[in-house]
Coordinates of C-alpha atoms in Angstrom, one line a residue:
M1495 CA -22.7 21.3 19.3
N1496 CA -24.0 24.9 19.4
N1497 CA -25.2 25.3 15.8
N1498 CA -25.4 29.1 16.2
I1499 CA -21.7 29.4 17.0
V1500 CA -20.7 27.0 14.2
S1501 CA -22.9 28.9 11.7
L1502 CA -21.6 32.3 12.8
V1503 CA -18.0 31.3 12.6
S1504 CA -18.5 29.5 9.2
D1505 CA -20.3 32.6 7.8
A1506 CA -17.6 34.9 9.1
L1507 CA -14.8 32.9 7.5
V1508 CA -16.6 32.8 4.1
K1509 CA -17.4 36.5 4.2
A1510 CA -13.8 37.4 5.1
G1511 CA -12.4 35.3 2.3
S1512 CA -14.9 36.4 -0.4
T1513 CA -15.5 40.2 0.2
F1514 CA -13.7 43.5 0.3
R1515 CA -14.8 46.0 2.9
E1516 CA -16.7 48.9 1.2
D1517 CA -13.9 51.4 2.0
K1518 CA -11.4 49.1 0.2
K1519 CA -13.6 48.9 -2.9
Q1520 CA -14.0 52.7 -2.8
A1521 CA -10.2 53.1 -2.6
Y1522 CA -9.8 50.9 -5.7
R1523 CA -12.5 53.0 -7.5
Q1524 CA -10.6 56.2 -6.6
A1525 CA -7.3 54.7 -7.7
I1526 CA -8.8 53.6 -11.0
E1527 CA -10.2 57.1 -11.6
K1528 CA -6.8 58.8 -10.9
E1529 CA -4.6 56.3 -12.7
T1530 CA -3.1 57.4 -15.9
N1531 CA -1.2 54.3 -16.9
E1532 CA -3.7 52.1 -18.9
K1533 CA -2.0 48.8 -17.9
A1534 CA -2.1 49.8 -14.2
K1535 CA -5.7 50.9 -14.5
W1536 CA -6.6 47.6 -16.1
V1537 CA -5.0 45.7 -13.2
L1538 CA -6.8 47.7 -10.6
Q1539 CA -10.1 47.3 -12.5
T1540 CA -9.5 43.5 -12.7
I1541 CA -9.0 43.3 -9.0
L1542 CA -12.2 45.2 -8.3
D1543 CA -14.1 43.1 -10.8
N1544 CA -12.8 40.0 -9.2
A1545 CA -13.9 41.3 -5.7
N1546 CA -17.4 41.9 -7.0
V1547 CA -17.7 38.5 -8.6
A1548 CA -16.2 36.8 -5.5
E1549 CA -18.7 38.6 -3.3
S1550 CA -21.7 37.7 -5.4
N1551 CA -20.6 34.0 -5.8
R1552 CA -19.2 33.6 -2.3
S1553 CA -16.0 32.4 -3.8
P1554 CA -12.4 33.2 -2.8
L1555 CA -10.8 36.6 -3.6
C1556 CA -7.8 36.5 -5.9
D1557 CA -5.8 38.2 -3.2
D1558 CA -6.2 35.2 -0.9
T1559 CA -2.7 34.3 0.1
G1560 CA -2.9 31.6 2.6
I1561 CA -4.3 30.3 5.8
P1562 CA -7.0 32.3 7.5
H1563 CA -6.2 33.4 11.1
M1564 CA -9.1 33.5 13.5
V1565 CA -8.9 35.8 16.5
L1566 CA -11.2 35.2 19.5
E1567 CA -11.6 38.3 21.7
I1568 CA -13.4 37.9 25.0
G1569 CA -14.4 40.6 27.5
P1570 CA -13.3 40.9 31.0
N1571 CA -14.8 38.4 33.5
R1572 CA -15.8 36.1 30.6
S1573 CA -14.6 32.5 29.9
V1574 CA -14.5 30.2 26.9
S1575 CA -15.3 26.5 27.4
G1576 CA -13.7 23.7 25.6
K1577 CA -17.1 23.0 24.0
M1578 CA -17.2 26.6 22.6
L1579 CA -13.7 26.1 21.2
D1580 CA -14.8 22.8 19.6
D1581 CA -17.8 24.6 18.0
I1582 CA -15.5 27.4 16.7
R1583 CA -13.2 24.7 15.2
E1584 CA -16.2 23.1 13.5
G1585 CA -17.3 26.4 12.2
I1586 CA -13.9 26.9 10.6
R1587 CA -14.0 23.4 9.1
Q1588 CA -17.4 24.0 7.6
G1589 CA -16.4 27.5 6.3
L1590 CA -13.3 26.1 4.6
R1591 CA -15.5 23.5 2.9
E1592 CA -17.9 26.1 1.8
L1593 CA -15.3 28.5 0.5
P1594 CA -13.6 26.5 -2.3
G1595 CA -9.9 27.0 -2.7
R1596 CA -6.6 25.3 -2.1
P1597 CA -6.3 23.0 1.0
M1598 CA -5.7 24.9 4.2
G1599 CA -4.7 23.9 7.7
I1600 CA -6.8 24.6 10.8

């Protein structure tokens, strides 16, 4: 097992499930600033607050809606071995154990 691949995949899965990109957070901040309906403003602020808590706790975002999809991109003249795929699957398994939430399939 290549622990580096396993660790990188696990960390990527947890990060993807527990953080908003900075541009998304900024979009929420701008929307909150412009929003005139107090209930809508509250909802937007709650989503942003949840994102900040999820990131600091490495816990799932409230907008998590299901099964994570992993995409493996490889360059030209490169190959992926069965062992590498096994390590990627193990990284996904470990990441799903670290990121608490409802049961998900791999």
